[in-house]
Structure formats: C-alpha cells, structure tokens
Amino acid sequence: MADIIVIGGGHAGVEAALACARLKKDTILYTMHIDMIASMPCNPSIGGPAKGIVVREIDALGGEMGKAADATALQFKMLNTTKGPGVQCLRVQSDKLAYARYMQKQVLNQEHLEVREMIVERIVVENGVIKGVVLADGSMEPCQALIMTSGTFMSAKVMVGHTVKESGPDDEPTTPHLSQSLRDAGISTFRLKTGTPARVYTDSIDFSKTEVQPGTDAFVSFSYETKNILPFAKQQVCYLTYTNAKTHQIIRDNLEKSAMYSGLVEGVGPRYCPSIEDKLVRFADKERHQLFLEPESLELDTTYVQGFSTSMPHDVQEAMLHSLAGLEHCRIKKYAYAIEYDAIDPLQMKPSLESKVVENLFTAGQINGTSGYEEAAGQGLLAGINACLKLDGKEPLILSRDEAYLGVLIDDLVTKGTKEPYRLLTSRAEYRLLLRHDNADARLSAYGHAIGLISEERYARFCQKQEAIKQLLELLENARFTPKSEINAYLAEQGYEALSEGISAKVLLKRPHLDIRKILSYMQVEADEEVMQQVAIELKYEGYIQKARRDARHLKQMEAVKIPAGIDYGAIEHLSLEARQKLAQIQPVTMGQASRISGVNPADIAVLSVYLENQKRKKRKSE
C-alpha cells in the first residue's frame, strides 16, 4: 500500500509528490502522460504581482518551483521597481519545454516516488475515510492519504465558437467519472471556465511595429539557492502591442459567435484574466488593451499573445489577430479556446487543505477554484506537507495572513469561498508590507527546516544571513556622521542641506533617495547585497512595518482563540440569522477566521466570544 497517492502531474501535483517523497513517504504520482508533467498549457511564465512572492515562499519552504524557474528562464524582470517594496516582485519568461523537462527529471529521479501513466477513474471512500483509487484498468490502488491535483481535467469541455468538445487542455483526455465520485462521497462541485490565447509563428510577426520589453539588468532570482542566472545579454526580450478600434469592431460584430456569449459556457470565467471579448464588454470605455508577445521556448518557433484569450471561431480569430500592429500577416500555429471544468467548493476544505467531508483526502490547485501555476504549486506543497503531518499524527502547517501570501490564499478559499477562478493579488493581503519578495526566507525558512524540507546546511546559511542583518542594523545605529563629514557632498547631490549636527547612519538612511551602498561606503563597510537590501527596507519603512506588525499581533490574538468543533450555532442566542448560517456552513476553527467570514459582523463576533467564554467557565466548574 502506498502512503500517499497524488492524482495529476501539473504544478500542484509535482510539488505535492516531491514534498511527500522527500519527507520519506512512499508516494505514487498518477499522470496521463509523463512527458506532460509540469507542462505550461497557458502562459509561458512564472511569477508576477503577488505570484512572484508566492514562488519565493515555495522556495523558502523547500519546494522546487523557484529553482526550476531560475534554471530555465529566458528573461528575468523585477516589476514595480518604482513603487514600494510591498508590491515589488519577480517575473520570469520561461522556456516551457525546458521547465517541464527540469521538473520531469526531478520527479523521475526522486527516491520514494513512483510515477505511473494511468487515468484515475474514481476515489474509494469507506465510512468517510479515503481508502484508495480505482484506475482506468479497473484495478484498485489503496493508500493512506490521497492528494487530488486534477487541474482543469475533471469533466472538461473545450469550446471554440459554437463547437464543444469533451477534452482536457492540449487535446488531452478528460476524466468524466472522477468528479462524480467526489459528489457520491458528499463533496460539492461547480463549473468554472478559463481560456488561452492563440500561438502564432514568430517569424510572421513584424516586431518593428511593437514596443520592446527588456528584462532587468541585475542578478535577481526566485530561489535563495540560485547562484547563477542567464546573463542579461543572452536573455530574450518580449514585445508590447495593443488592440485598436478595428480589433474592437471585429469583436463586437461577432460577439454572439463567442462561446462565452452564445450560451454554451455554464461556468464562471476569471475576473482578473478575462477573455478579450469579456474585456470589451466590461470595459467598453477603453480605447485599447495591452497585449504582450512572449516567446514560448528556444526550441519552438511560436509566440504567445498574452492578453488575447478568446473563444471566437477560427476565422474571427484570424481577423482579430491581423488587426493588431505587427501581426497583420501573422500565421497561427494554435488557435485560442475556452475550457470549462469541475471544481470543488473550497468551503468544504480545512485550512490544512484536507476535506471536511472525507478524511485524509487533500486537494490542491485549480480543483480548489484557483487559477495560476504559482497558486497551484503553493497549494500542492502545503497539501503534501500536511498529508505527511497527518499520517505522522502531527498538527498541520497553517500559515497566517501576516506570514505568507500562501496564508492569504488558503484563508480566502476556506473562509470566503469563490464563485470564479481565484487569482492572488497584492490587494488581497492586508499585511503586504510584511510579505515582501526580499524577506520570504525570514518568514518561512524555520518552517521548512522544522518539517524536513530545508537541509541543515541551507538553514545554517540562512541563520548566518539573519545574523549579518542584525549586525548591520547595530552598526548603522552606532555609526555617526558629524557636520564635518565628507558625506555632506553626497547629501548635496541628493538635494539635502549639509548636516548641522551629528546624526546616526540609521536615522540618515531613513531619508528618501539615500542609497545604503553610498552611506556604507562613507563608513568604509561592505555588506552582502541581499543583507543591504533587507536592512534598507526595514529602516526606510520602519514606521509602516511596525504598524503592520502591531495589527498582525492583534490578528494573532484572535487566531489563538480556538473554536471547538461541532458547535450548534443555531442555538446561540443573539447571533444574526446570516451569521448562524455562515458559521454553520464554514465551521471556522479560530475566532480570527470567524471574523473574516462575509456576513459575520463585529456584533456577532462579540456574541460568539461571550458564548465561548461561558462554555469554558461551565467546563471548569464541571471539572
């Protein structure tokens, strides 16, 4: 018997399977085709706003996505560098074929992990506990825990214009019976929709009519273990073009031919990554929309038209593409399409990603109602970790909202649910100044080490870095510049008056536009780049960071108040009707989670708090 079975070899499945195997659980990964493991059926990139920080968090916990993205990137680009550190993030343009090969090598060579090509037909549940899976050949494979990462393959339908085909992405088979077996076990499912744009032959694009989008000429990476990246001179560039009045007219004239607007689509599409026809309907006042032209692989002659997802018929797609500057004569390699699939109601998940309905069943990725490779990988990693902890009889790893974007993601899913493909955004995080690109290791490495996914050697390097940060902060606090200091020349360059009295280097660094490197040069001190960056952010934004930490401490106090399972909320007097219904449905595990449920107001939280205190008092008296 396997300890853990993972269904699906996408980004969630890969991280889940690797985590389980590295934690020495005998693991089986079921995939339809080994050569499709970690494929990129949509955009050939990793990272971006919020998502890039998720990849850093995956790496800090001991996952693989960051290393794979660094090793196979065609371009590295730091985004939002003119804005505050809370929204700065990394995005890489990936070589989709090289990325998949990298991950396939990892899973195929991982000890304790067996990869099998086979479709899983249904899950086996006895008395509310997972027992195994039934395969396409009719055999049953038992397991102690199951992690489902089936992505967009459950009862999937591909739609183009007025045509519908039962199929998964890239003409892969769908799994029509798997979601029915979930429903038979008492798990609710609903339909979601997503889509992908066309791929065009690169040599048929006139890039002179587009705007060049280069990467960042600096050493940047997702993984804290990456030492070398593709030199900037060898990195590929992307290009920017726009829709125009002609494009919009073609779309409007053919709107009823889109699967999205013809009545074929039952599921809800992604709000933050909509089809181009949906954009035109929802943002009718916009004269144009950005489209990025992105290379897919050094081994392919194709370009991905980012932002031009559609389910229009092929002839309309051709007219749409040919209306774009630079693509007037482009040839299409692969047409765009929409895909609809079954997902589970995430309100039926625990914060550990274990099902509330079926014990030892974990789910991760798009099956949970999310979108994006990064969100899927992060969930897969945590599902794998928590499945192992559950089998070992240990408490699950549940990240709070002030610790990680992954904490925000999962808390949103299990507390608020979703009716559309959920996408992680910086605006969803109330403590985003604490959840930065630079400090993911400080937030999460201790967890990764304690669980066993971060080696002793790597953890020792992390501890040395933290000590270096502490020492540099002390050095800046103790160092002083006087009115006679040579640093006055640098201050004048930056528009500041000369010093009239002594000042510490720490206080001086808080001034806008002053560079820590220059200040340290006047102190004749050298420091590691990452150490300098983190110290500079901590000092320049000290007031904001301290406030965020105070707010987070209040959240921690709420999270520390546990809510016992099985409470009859209908019997609690003075709770509003909506609060009773929502609390009974979601069954929050802490007061903090209860306070974030839509429809549960502060007065309800006060009532619940009094009720819990009274219950504790009664229990103490009875003892």
Short mmCIF file of N, CA and C in Angstrom, two decimals, residues 277-438:
data_model
loop_
_atom_site.label_atom_id
_atom_site.label_comp_id
_atom_site.label_asym_id
_atom_site.label_seq_id
_atom_site.Cartn_x
_atom_site.Cartn_y
_atom_site.Cartn_z
N GLU A 277 -12.99 39.36 -25.46
CA GLU A 277 -14.36 39.82 -25.69
C GLU A 277 -15.03 40.24 -24.39
N ASP A 278 -14.69 39.55 -23.30
CA ASP A 278 -15.23 39.92 -21.99
C ASP A 278 -14.69 41.28 -21.57
N LYS A 279 -13.41 41.54 -21.86
CA LYS A 279 -12.82 42.85 -21.54
C LYS A 279 -13.57 43.97 -22.25
N LEU A 280 -13.89 43.73 -23.52
CA LEU A 280 -14.57 44.78 -24.28
C LEU A 280 -15.96 45.07 -23.73
N VAL A 281 -16.65 44.03 -23.29
CA VAL A 281 -17.99 44.22 -22.74
C VAL A 281 -17.92 44.93 -21.39
N ARG A 282 -16.98 44.52 -20.55
CA ARG A 282 -16.89 45.05 -19.19
C ARG A 282 -16.21 46.41 -19.13
N PHE A 283 -15.30 46.67 -20.07
CA PHE A 283 -14.58 47.95 -20.08
C PHE A 283 -14.81 48.63 -21.43
N ALA A 284 -16.07 48.94 -21.70
CA ALA A 284 -16.46 49.48 -23.01
C ALA A 284 -15.83 50.84 -23.29
N ASP A 285 -15.42 51.56 -22.25
CA ASP A 285 -14.86 52.91 -22.43
C ASP A 285 -13.38 52.88 -22.82
N LYS A 286 -12.73 51.72 -22.71
CA LYS A 286 -11.30 51.62 -23.02
C LYS A 286 -11.08 51.62 -24.53
N GLU A 287 -10.17 52.47 -25.00
CA GLU A 287 -9.89 52.56 -26.43
C GLU A 287 -8.94 51.47 -26.90
N ARG A 288 -8.14 50.93 -25.98
CA ARG A 288 -7.21 49.88 -26.37
C ARG A 288 -6.83 49.05 -25.14
N HIS A 289 -6.32 47.84 -25.38
CA HIS A 289 -5.86 46.96 -24.31
C HIS A 289 -4.46 46.46 -24.65
N GLN A 290 -3.63 46.34 -23.61
CA GLN A 290 -2.26 45.87 -23.79
C GLN A 290 -2.22 44.39 -24.17
N LEU A 291 -1.31 44.04 -25.07
CA LEU A 291 -1.05 42.64 -25.41
C LEU A 291 0.46 42.44 -25.44
N PHE A 292 0.94 41.42 -24.72
CA PHE A 292 2.36 41.13 -24.69
C PHE A 292 2.66 39.94 -25.58
N LEU A 293 3.71 40.07 -26.37
CA LEU A 293 4.15 39.00 -27.26
C LEU A 293 5.34 38.31 -26.61
N GLU A 294 5.15 37.04 -26.22
CA GLU A 294 6.13 36.36 -25.38
C GLU A 294 6.64 35.08 -26.05
N PRO A 295 7.96 34.88 -26.09
CA PRO A 295 8.50 33.63 -26.66
C PRO A 295 8.16 32.45 -25.76
N GLU A 296 7.85 31.29 -26.38
CA GLU A 296 7.48 30.11 -25.59
C GLU A 296 8.67 29.21 -25.26
N SER A 297 9.63 29.12 -26.17
CA SER A 297 10.79 28.25 -25.94
C SER A 297 11.82 28.52 -27.03
N LEU A 298 13.08 28.32 -26.69
CA LEU A 298 14.14 28.44 -27.70
C LEU A 298 14.03 27.35 -28.74
N GLU A 299 13.29 26.28 -28.42
CA GLU A 299 13.14 25.15 -29.33
C GLU A 299 11.88 25.27 -30.19
N LEU A 300 11.09 26.29 -29.95
CA LEU A 300 9.85 26.47 -30.71
C LEU A 300 9.89 27.76 -31.51
N ASP A 301 9.11 27.78 -32.56
CA ASP A 301 9.04 28.98 -33.40
C ASP A 301 7.73 29.72 -33.16
N THR A 302 7.27 29.70 -31.89
CA THR A 302 5.96 30.27 -31.57
C THR A 302 6.04 31.39 -30.54
N THR A 303 5.09 32.30 -30.65
CA THR A 303 4.95 33.43 -29.72
C THR A 303 3.56 33.39 -29.11
N TYR A 304 3.50 33.61 -27.82
CA TYR A 304 2.26 33.60 -27.05
C TYR A 304 1.70 35.02 -27.00
N VAL A 305 0.44 35.20 -27.37
CA VAL A 305 -0.17 36.54 -27.41
C VAL A 305 -0.90 36.77 -26.08
N GLN A 306 -0.15 37.21 -25.10
CA GLN A 306 -0.66 37.40 -23.74
C GLN A 306 -1.74 38.49 -23.70
N GLY A 307 -2.90 38.16 -23.13
CA GLY A 307 -3.99 39.13 -23.02
C GLY A 307 -5.02 39.02 -24.11
N PHE A 308 -4.87 38.02 -25.01
CA PHE A 308 -5.78 37.90 -26.15
C PHE A 308 -6.53 36.58 -26.12
N SER A 309 -6.84 36.12 -24.90
CA SER A 309 -7.63 34.90 -24.75
C SER A 309 -9.02 35.09 -25.35
N THR A 310 -9.52 34.05 -26.04
CA THR A 310 -10.82 34.17 -26.70
C THR A 310 -11.38 32.80 -27.01
N SER A 311 -12.69 32.75 -27.23
CA SER A 311 -13.34 31.50 -27.67
C SER A 311 -14.09 31.75 -28.98
N MET A 312 -13.63 32.73 -29.75
CA MET A 312 -14.22 33.03 -31.06
C MET A 312 -13.90 31.91 -32.06
N PRO A 313 -14.71 31.76 -33.13
CA PRO A 313 -14.39 30.80 -34.19
C PRO A 313 -13.05 31.15 -34.85
N HIS A 314 -12.46 30.17 -35.51
CA HIS A 314 -11.12 30.35 -36.06
C HIS A 314 -11.04 31.50 -37.06
N ASP A 315 -12.04 31.66 -37.92
CA ASP A 315 -11.97 32.73 -38.91
C ASP A 315 -12.01 34.10 -38.25
N VAL A 316 -12.79 34.24 -37.18
CA VAL A 316 -12.86 35.51 -36.46
C VAL A 316 -11.54 35.77 -35.73
N GLN A 317 -10.96 34.71 -35.16
CA GLN A 317 -9.66 34.87 -34.50
C GLN A 317 -8.61 35.39 -35.47
N GLU A 318 -8.61 34.88 -36.69
CA GLU A 318 -7.65 35.34 -37.69
C GLU A 318 -7.83 36.82 -37.97
N ALA A 319 -9.08 37.25 -38.15
CA ALA A 319 -9.34 38.67 -38.42
C ALA A 319 -8.91 39.53 -37.23
N MET A 320 -9.18 39.06 -36.01
CA MET A 320 -8.79 39.80 -34.81
C MET A 320 -7.28 39.97 -34.75
N LEU A 321 -6.55 38.88 -34.94
CA LEU A 321 -5.10 38.94 -34.86
C LEU A 321 -4.50 39.82 -35.96
N HIS A 322 -5.04 39.73 -37.15
CA HIS A 322 -4.50 40.50 -38.26
C HIS A 322 -4.79 41.99 -38.15
N SER A 323 -5.65 42.37 -37.21
CA SER A 323 -5.93 43.79 -36.99
C SER A 323 -4.90 44.44 -36.07
N LEU A 324 -4.03 43.64 -35.46
CA LEU A 324 -3.08 44.16 -34.48
C LEU A 324 -1.79 44.63 -35.14
N ALA A 325 -1.23 45.72 -34.62
CA ALA A 325 0.03 46.25 -35.15
C ALA A 325 1.13 45.22 -34.96
N GLY A 326 1.79 44.86 -36.07
CA GLY A 326 2.85 43.88 -36.05
C GLY A 326 2.40 42.48 -36.39
N LEU A 327 1.10 42.24 -36.32
CA LEU A 327 0.57 40.90 -36.58
C LEU A 327 -0.33 40.87 -37.83
N GLU A 328 -0.20 41.87 -38.67
CA GLU A 328 -1.07 41.97 -39.84
C GLU A 328 -0.97 40.75 -40.75
N HIS A 329 0.20 40.12 -40.78
CA HIS A 329 0.40 38.97 -41.67
C HIS A 329 0.82 37.71 -40.89
N CYS A 330 0.48 37.67 -39.62
CA CYS A 330 0.92 36.54 -38.80
C CYS A 330 0.21 35.26 -39.21
N ARG A 331 0.91 34.13 -39.01
CA ARG A 331 0.34 32.82 -39.24
C ARG A 331 0.09 32.15 -37.89
N ILE A 332 -1.04 31.51 -37.77
CA ILE A 332 -1.44 30.94 -36.49
C ILE A 332 -1.00 29.48 -36.39
N LYS A 333 -0.27 29.16 -35.34
CA LYS A 333 0.15 27.77 -35.09
C LYS A 333 -0.94 27.02 -34.31
N LYS A 334 -1.54 27.72 -33.34
CA LYS A 334 -2.54 27.09 -32.48
C LYS A 334 -3.60 28.12 -32.12
N TYR A 335 -4.85 27.79 -32.34
CA TYR A 335 -5.93 28.73 -32.07
C TYR A 335 -6.28 28.78 -30.59
N ALA A 336 -6.85 29.89 -30.18
CA ALA A 336 -7.32 30.07 -28.81
C ALA A 336 -8.57 29.24 -28.56
N TYR A 337 -8.83 28.95 -27.29
CA TYR A 337 -10.04 28.22 -26.93
C TYR A 337 -10.41 28.52 -25.48
N ALA A 338 -11.64 28.22 -25.11
CA ALA A 338 -12.08 28.27 -23.72
C ALA A 338 -12.23 26.85 -23.22
N ILE A 339 -12.05 26.65 -21.93
CA ILE A 339 -12.21 25.33 -21.34
C ILE A 339 -13.04 25.45 -20.06
N GLU A 340 -13.98 24.53 -19.91
CA GLU A 340 -14.85 24.51 -18.74
C GLU A 340 -14.63 23.19 -18.01
N TYR A 341 -14.69 23.21 -16.69
CA TYR A 341 -14.32 22.02 -15.91
C TYR A 341 -15.00 22.06 -14.54
N ASP A 342 -14.94 20.92 -13.85
CA ASP A 342 -15.48 20.82 -12.49
C ASP A 342 -14.42 21.21 -11.47
N ALA A 343 -14.85 21.97 -10.45
CA ALA A 343 -14.02 22.28 -9.30
C ALA A 343 -14.82 21.98 -8.05
N ILE A 344 -14.14 21.84 -6.91
CA ILE A 344 -14.86 21.58 -5.67
C ILE A 344 -15.13 22.90 -4.94
N ASP A 345 -16.13 22.89 -4.08
CA ASP A 345 -16.43 24.05 -3.27
C ASP A 345 -15.36 24.16 -2.19
N PRO A 346 -14.50 25.20 -2.22
CA PRO A 346 -13.39 25.27 -1.25
C PRO A 346 -13.86 25.49 0.18
N LEU A 347 -15.11 25.87 0.38
CA LEU A 347 -15.61 26.00 1.75
C LEU A 347 -15.70 24.65 2.44
N GLN A 348 -15.59 23.57 1.67
CA GLN A 348 -15.59 22.23 2.25
C GLN A 348 -14.18 21.75 2.61
N MET A 349 -13.19 22.65 2.52
CA MET A 349 -11.81 22.32 2.88
C MET A 349 -11.48 22.89 4.26
N LYS A 350 -10.61 22.19 4.95
CA LYS A 350 -9.99 22.73 6.16
C LYS A 350 -8.82 23.63 5.75
N PRO A 351 -8.34 24.49 6.66
CA PRO A 351 -7.17 25.30 6.32
C PRO A 351 -5.92 24.48 5.99
N SER A 352 -5.92 23.21 6.36
CA SER A 352 -4.81 22.31 6.01
C SER A 352 -4.91 21.79 4.59
N LEU A 353 -6.01 22.10 3.89
CA LEU A 353 -6.35 21.62 2.55
C LEU A 353 -6.88 20.19 2.58
N GLU A 354 -7.18 19.67 3.76
CA GLU A 354 -7.86 18.40 3.88
C GLU A 354 -9.36 18.63 3.78
N SER A 355 -10.06 17.69 3.17
CA SER A 355 -11.51 17.79 3.04
C SER A 355 -12.18 17.68 4.40
N LYS A 356 -13.23 18.48 4.60
CA LYS A 356 -14.05 18.35 5.81
C LYS A 356 -14.97 17.14 5.71
N VAL A 357 -15.20 16.67 4.49
CA VAL A 357 -16.17 15.61 4.24
C VAL A 357 -15.52 14.23 4.26
N VAL A 358 -14.34 14.11 3.64
CA VAL A 358 -13.64 12.83 3.54
C VAL A 358 -12.28 12.96 4.22
N GLU A 359 -12.07 12.18 5.25
CA GLU A 359 -10.81 12.25 5.98
C GLU A 359 -9.66 11.72 5.12
N ASN A 360 -8.51 12.39 5.26
CA ASN A 360 -7.27 12.02 4.55
C ASN A 360 -7.34 12.27 3.04
N LEU A 361 -8.34 13.03 2.60
CA LEU A 361 -8.39 13.49 1.21
C LEU A 361 -7.98 14.96 1.18
N PHE A 362 -6.91 15.25 0.46
CA PHE A 362 -6.41 16.62 0.31
C PHE A 362 -6.58 17.05 -1.15
N THR A 363 -6.79 18.33 -1.36
CA THR A 363 -6.93 18.85 -2.73
C THR A 363 -6.05 20.08 -2.89
N ALA A 364 -5.57 20.32 -4.11
CA ALA A 364 -4.69 21.46 -4.36
C ALA A 364 -4.78 21.88 -5.82
N GLY A 365 -4.69 23.19 -6.05
CA GLY A 365 -4.64 23.72 -7.41
C GLY A 365 -5.99 24.14 -7.93
N GLN A 366 -6.16 24.04 -9.25
CA GLN A 366 -7.38 24.54 -9.88
C GLN A 366 -8.63 23.78 -9.48
N ILE A 367 -8.47 22.56 -8.98
CA ILE A 367 -9.62 21.82 -8.47
C ILE A 367 -10.24 22.56 -7.28
N ASN A 368 -9.43 23.39 -6.58
CA ASN A 368 -9.92 24.18 -5.45
C ASN A 368 -10.51 25.52 -5.87
N GLY A 369 -10.57 25.77 -7.17
CA GLY A 369 -11.17 27.02 -7.65
C GLY A 369 -10.19 28.14 -7.90
N THR A 370 -8.89 27.83 -7.90
CA THR A 370 -7.90 28.87 -8.14
C THR A 370 -7.47 28.89 -9.61
N SER A 371 -6.67 29.89 -9.96
CA SER A 371 -6.07 29.96 -11.30
C SER A 371 -4.58 30.23 -11.10
N GLY A 372 -3.77 29.84 -12.05
CA GLY A 372 -2.35 30.17 -12.00
C GLY A 372 -1.47 29.03 -11.55
N TYR A 373 -0.30 28.94 -12.21
CA TYR A 373 0.68 27.90 -11.87
C TYR A 373 1.19 28.07 -10.43
N GLU A 374 1.42 29.34 -10.05
CA GLU A 374 2.05 29.61 -8.76
C GLU A 374 1.12 29.26 -7.60
N GLU A 375 -0.14 29.68 -7.71
CA GLU A 375 -1.12 29.33 -6.66
C GLU A 375 -1.26 27.82 -6.54
N ALA A 376 -1.24 27.14 -7.69
CA ALA A 376 -1.36 25.67 -7.69
C ALA A 376 -0.16 25.04 -7.00
N ALA A 377 1.04 25.47 -7.37
CA ALA A 377 2.26 24.89 -6.79
C ALA A 377 2.31 25.09 -5.29
N GLY A 378 1.95 26.29 -4.84
CA GLY A 378 1.96 26.57 -3.41
C GLY A 378 1.00 25.69 -2.65
N GLN A 379 -0.20 25.52 -3.19
CA GLN A 379 -1.17 24.63 -2.55
C GLN A 379 -0.67 23.18 -2.55
N GLY A 380 -0.08 22.77 -3.68
CA GLY A 380 0.43 21.41 -3.76
C GLY A 380 1.47 21.13 -2.70
N LEU A 381 2.39 22.08 -2.51
CA LEU A 381 3.43 21.93 -1.50
C LEU A 381 2.82 21.78 -0.11
N LEU A 382 1.87 22.66 0.23
CA LEU A 382 1.26 22.62 1.57
C LEU A 382 0.38 21.39 1.74
N ALA A 383 -0.31 20.98 0.68
CA ALA A 383 -1.11 19.74 0.77
C ALA A 383 -0.21 18.55 1.03
N GLY A 384 0.94 18.50 0.34
CA GLY A 384 1.89 17.42 0.55
C GLY A 384 2.44 17.41 1.96
N ILE A 385 2.83 18.60 2.44
CA ILE A 385 3.35 18.71 3.81
C ILE A 385 2.30 18.26 4.82
N ASN A 386 1.06 18.74 4.65
CA ASN A 386 0.03 18.44 5.64
C ASN A 386 -0.47 16.99 5.57
N ALA A 387 -0.42 16.40 4.39
CA ALA A 387 -0.76 14.97 4.30
C ALA A 387 0.25 14.15 5.08
N CYS A 388 1.53 14.50 4.97
CA CYS A 388 2.58 13.79 5.72
C CYS A 388 2.42 14.01 7.22
N LEU A 389 2.17 15.25 7.61
CA LEU A 389 1.99 15.54 9.03
C LEU A 389 0.78 14.80 9.60
N LYS A 390 -0.28 14.70 8.79
CA LYS A 390 -1.49 13.98 9.25
C LYS A 390 -1.16 12.50 9.48
N LEU A 391 -0.44 11.90 8.56
CA LEU A 391 -0.10 10.48 8.72
C LEU A 391 0.84 10.26 9.91
N ASP A 392 1.62 11.29 10.24
CA ASP A 392 2.54 11.18 11.37
C ASP A 392 1.88 11.56 12.70
N GLY A 393 0.59 11.91 12.65
CA GLY A 393 -0.12 12.28 13.87
C GLY A 393 0.27 13.64 14.42
N LYS A 394 0.75 14.54 13.54
CA LYS A 394 1.20 15.86 13.97
C LYS A 394 0.21 16.94 13.52
N GLU A 395 0.33 18.11 14.14
CA GLU A 395 -0.53 19.24 13.79
C GLU A 395 -0.17 19.75 12.40
N PRO A 396 -1.16 20.23 11.64
CA PRO A 396 -0.88 20.71 10.28
C PRO A 396 -0.14 22.04 10.28
N LEU A 397 0.51 22.35 9.17
CA LEU A 397 1.14 23.65 8.97
C LEU A 397 0.10 24.57 8.36
N ILE A 398 -0.33 25.56 9.12
CA ILE A 398 -1.31 26.53 8.64
C ILE A 398 -0.67 27.91 8.74
N LEU A 399 -0.39 28.52 7.62
CA LEU A 399 0.26 29.82 7.58
C LEU A 399 -0.77 30.91 7.77
N SER A 400 -0.44 31.91 8.57
CA SER A 400 -1.38 33.01 8.82
C SER A 400 -1.25 34.07 7.74
N ARG A 401 -2.17 35.00 7.75
CA ARG A 401 -2.23 36.03 6.70
C ARG A 401 -1.06 37.01 6.79
N ASP A 402 -0.43 37.11 7.95
CA ASP A 402 0.71 38.01 8.07
C ASP A 402 2.03 37.29 7.85
N GLU A 403 1.97 35.97 7.61
CA GLU A 403 3.19 35.19 7.40
C GLU A 403 3.49 34.93 5.94
N ALA A 404 2.45 34.85 5.10
CA ALA A 404 2.68 34.43 3.72
C ALA A 404 1.48 34.75 2.84
N TYR A 405 1.76 35.01 1.57
CA TYR A 405 0.67 35.10 0.60
C TYR A 405 -0.06 33.77 0.49
N LEU A 406 0.67 32.67 0.72
CA LEU A 406 0.01 31.37 0.73
C LEU A 406 -1.02 31.29 1.85
N GLY A 407 -0.74 31.96 2.96
CA GLY A 407 -1.71 32.02 4.04
C GLY A 407 -2.93 32.80 3.65
N VAL A 408 -2.73 33.90 2.93
CA VAL A 408 -3.85 34.71 2.43
C VAL A 408 -4.70 33.89 1.47
N LEU A 409 -4.03 33.23 0.52
CA LEU A 409 -4.71 32.42 -0.50
C LEU A 409 -5.61 31.37 0.13
N ILE A 410 -5.06 30.57 1.02
CA ILE A 410 -5.83 29.46 1.59
C ILE A 410 -6.91 29.96 2.53
N ASP A 411 -6.60 30.99 3.31
CA ASP A 411 -7.61 31.54 4.20
C ASP A 411 -8.78 32.12 3.41
N ASP A 412 -8.50 32.80 2.31
CA ASP A 412 -9.59 33.31 1.46
C ASP A 412 -10.46 32.18 0.94
N LEU A 413 -9.83 31.10 0.49
CA LEU A 413 -10.58 29.98 -0.08
C LEU A 413 -11.48 29.32 0.95
N VAL A 414 -10.92 29.00 2.13
CA VAL A 414 -11.68 28.21 3.11
C VAL A 414 -12.63 29.07 3.93
N THR A 415 -12.43 30.39 3.92
CA THR A 415 -13.27 31.28 4.72
C THR A 415 -14.32 31.98 3.88
N LYS A 416 -13.95 32.41 2.68
CA LYS A 416 -14.86 33.17 1.82
C LYS A 416 -15.37 32.36 0.64
N GLY A 417 -14.64 31.30 0.27
CA GLY A 417 -15.01 30.53 -0.90
C GLY A 417 -14.77 31.32 -2.17
N THR A 418 -15.19 30.79 -3.30
CA THR A 418 -15.07 31.51 -4.57
C THR A 418 -16.12 30.99 -5.54
N LYS A 419 -16.58 31.88 -6.39
CA LYS A 419 -17.53 31.51 -7.44
C LYS A 419 -16.91 31.66 -8.82
N GLU A 420 -15.65 32.06 -8.85
CA GLU A 420 -14.92 32.26 -10.10
C GLU A 420 -13.48 31.84 -9.87
N PRO A 421 -12.69 31.59 -10.93
CA PRO A 421 -11.29 31.22 -10.72
C PRO A 421 -10.56 32.28 -9.90
N TYR A 422 -10.09 31.89 -8.73
CA TYR A 422 -9.46 32.82 -7.77
C TYR A 422 -8.04 33.11 -8.21
N ARG A 423 -7.70 34.38 -8.22
CA ARG A 423 -6.34 34.79 -8.54
C ARG A 423 -5.79 35.61 -7.38
N LEU A 424 -4.59 35.30 -6.97
CA LEU A 424 -3.97 36.01 -5.87
C LEU A 424 -3.50 37.39 -6.34
N LEU A 425 -3.82 38.43 -5.57
CA LEU A 425 -3.46 39.81 -5.88
C LEU A 425 -2.83 40.43 -4.64
N THR A 426 -1.95 41.42 -4.84
CA THR A 426 -1.36 42.10 -3.69
C THR A 426 -2.43 42.79 -2.85
N SER A 427 -3.51 43.24 -3.50
CA SER A 427 -4.57 43.94 -2.77
C SER A 427 -5.34 43.03 -1.82
N ARG A 428 -5.20 41.72 -1.97
CA ARG A 428 -5.90 40.81 -1.07
C ARG A 428 -5.18 40.69 0.28
N ALA A 429 -3.94 41.12 0.35
CA ALA A 429 -3.13 40.97 1.56
C ALA A 429 -3.12 42.26 2.35
N GLU A 430 -3.68 42.25 3.55
CA GLU A 430 -3.71 43.45 4.38
C GLU A 430 -2.35 43.76 5.01
N TYR A 431 -1.43 42.78 4.99
CA TYR A 431 -0.10 42.97 5.58
C TYR A 431 0.98 42.84 4.51
N ARG A 432 0.73 43.37 3.33
CA ARG A 432 1.65 43.11 2.22
C ARG A 432 3.03 43.74 2.43
N LEU A 433 3.15 44.74 3.30
CA LEU A 433 4.47 45.29 3.57
C LEU A 433 5.31 44.30 4.38
N LEU A 434 4.65 43.36 5.04
CA LEU A 434 5.37 42.29 5.75
C LEU A 434 5.67 41.11 4.83
N LEU A 435 4.90 40.99 3.74
CA LEU A 435 5.01 39.83 2.84
C LEU A 435 5.75 40.23 1.58
N ARG A 436 7.05 40.48 1.71
CA ARG A 436 7.81 41.04 0.61
C ARG A 436 8.64 39.97 -0.10
N HIS A 437 9.11 40.35 -1.29
CA HIS A 437 10.00 39.48 -2.07
C HIS A 437 11.29 39.22 -1.31
N ASP A 438 11.81 40.23 -0.63
CA ASP A 438 13.15 40.11 -0.03
C ASP A 438 13.17 39.26 1.23
#
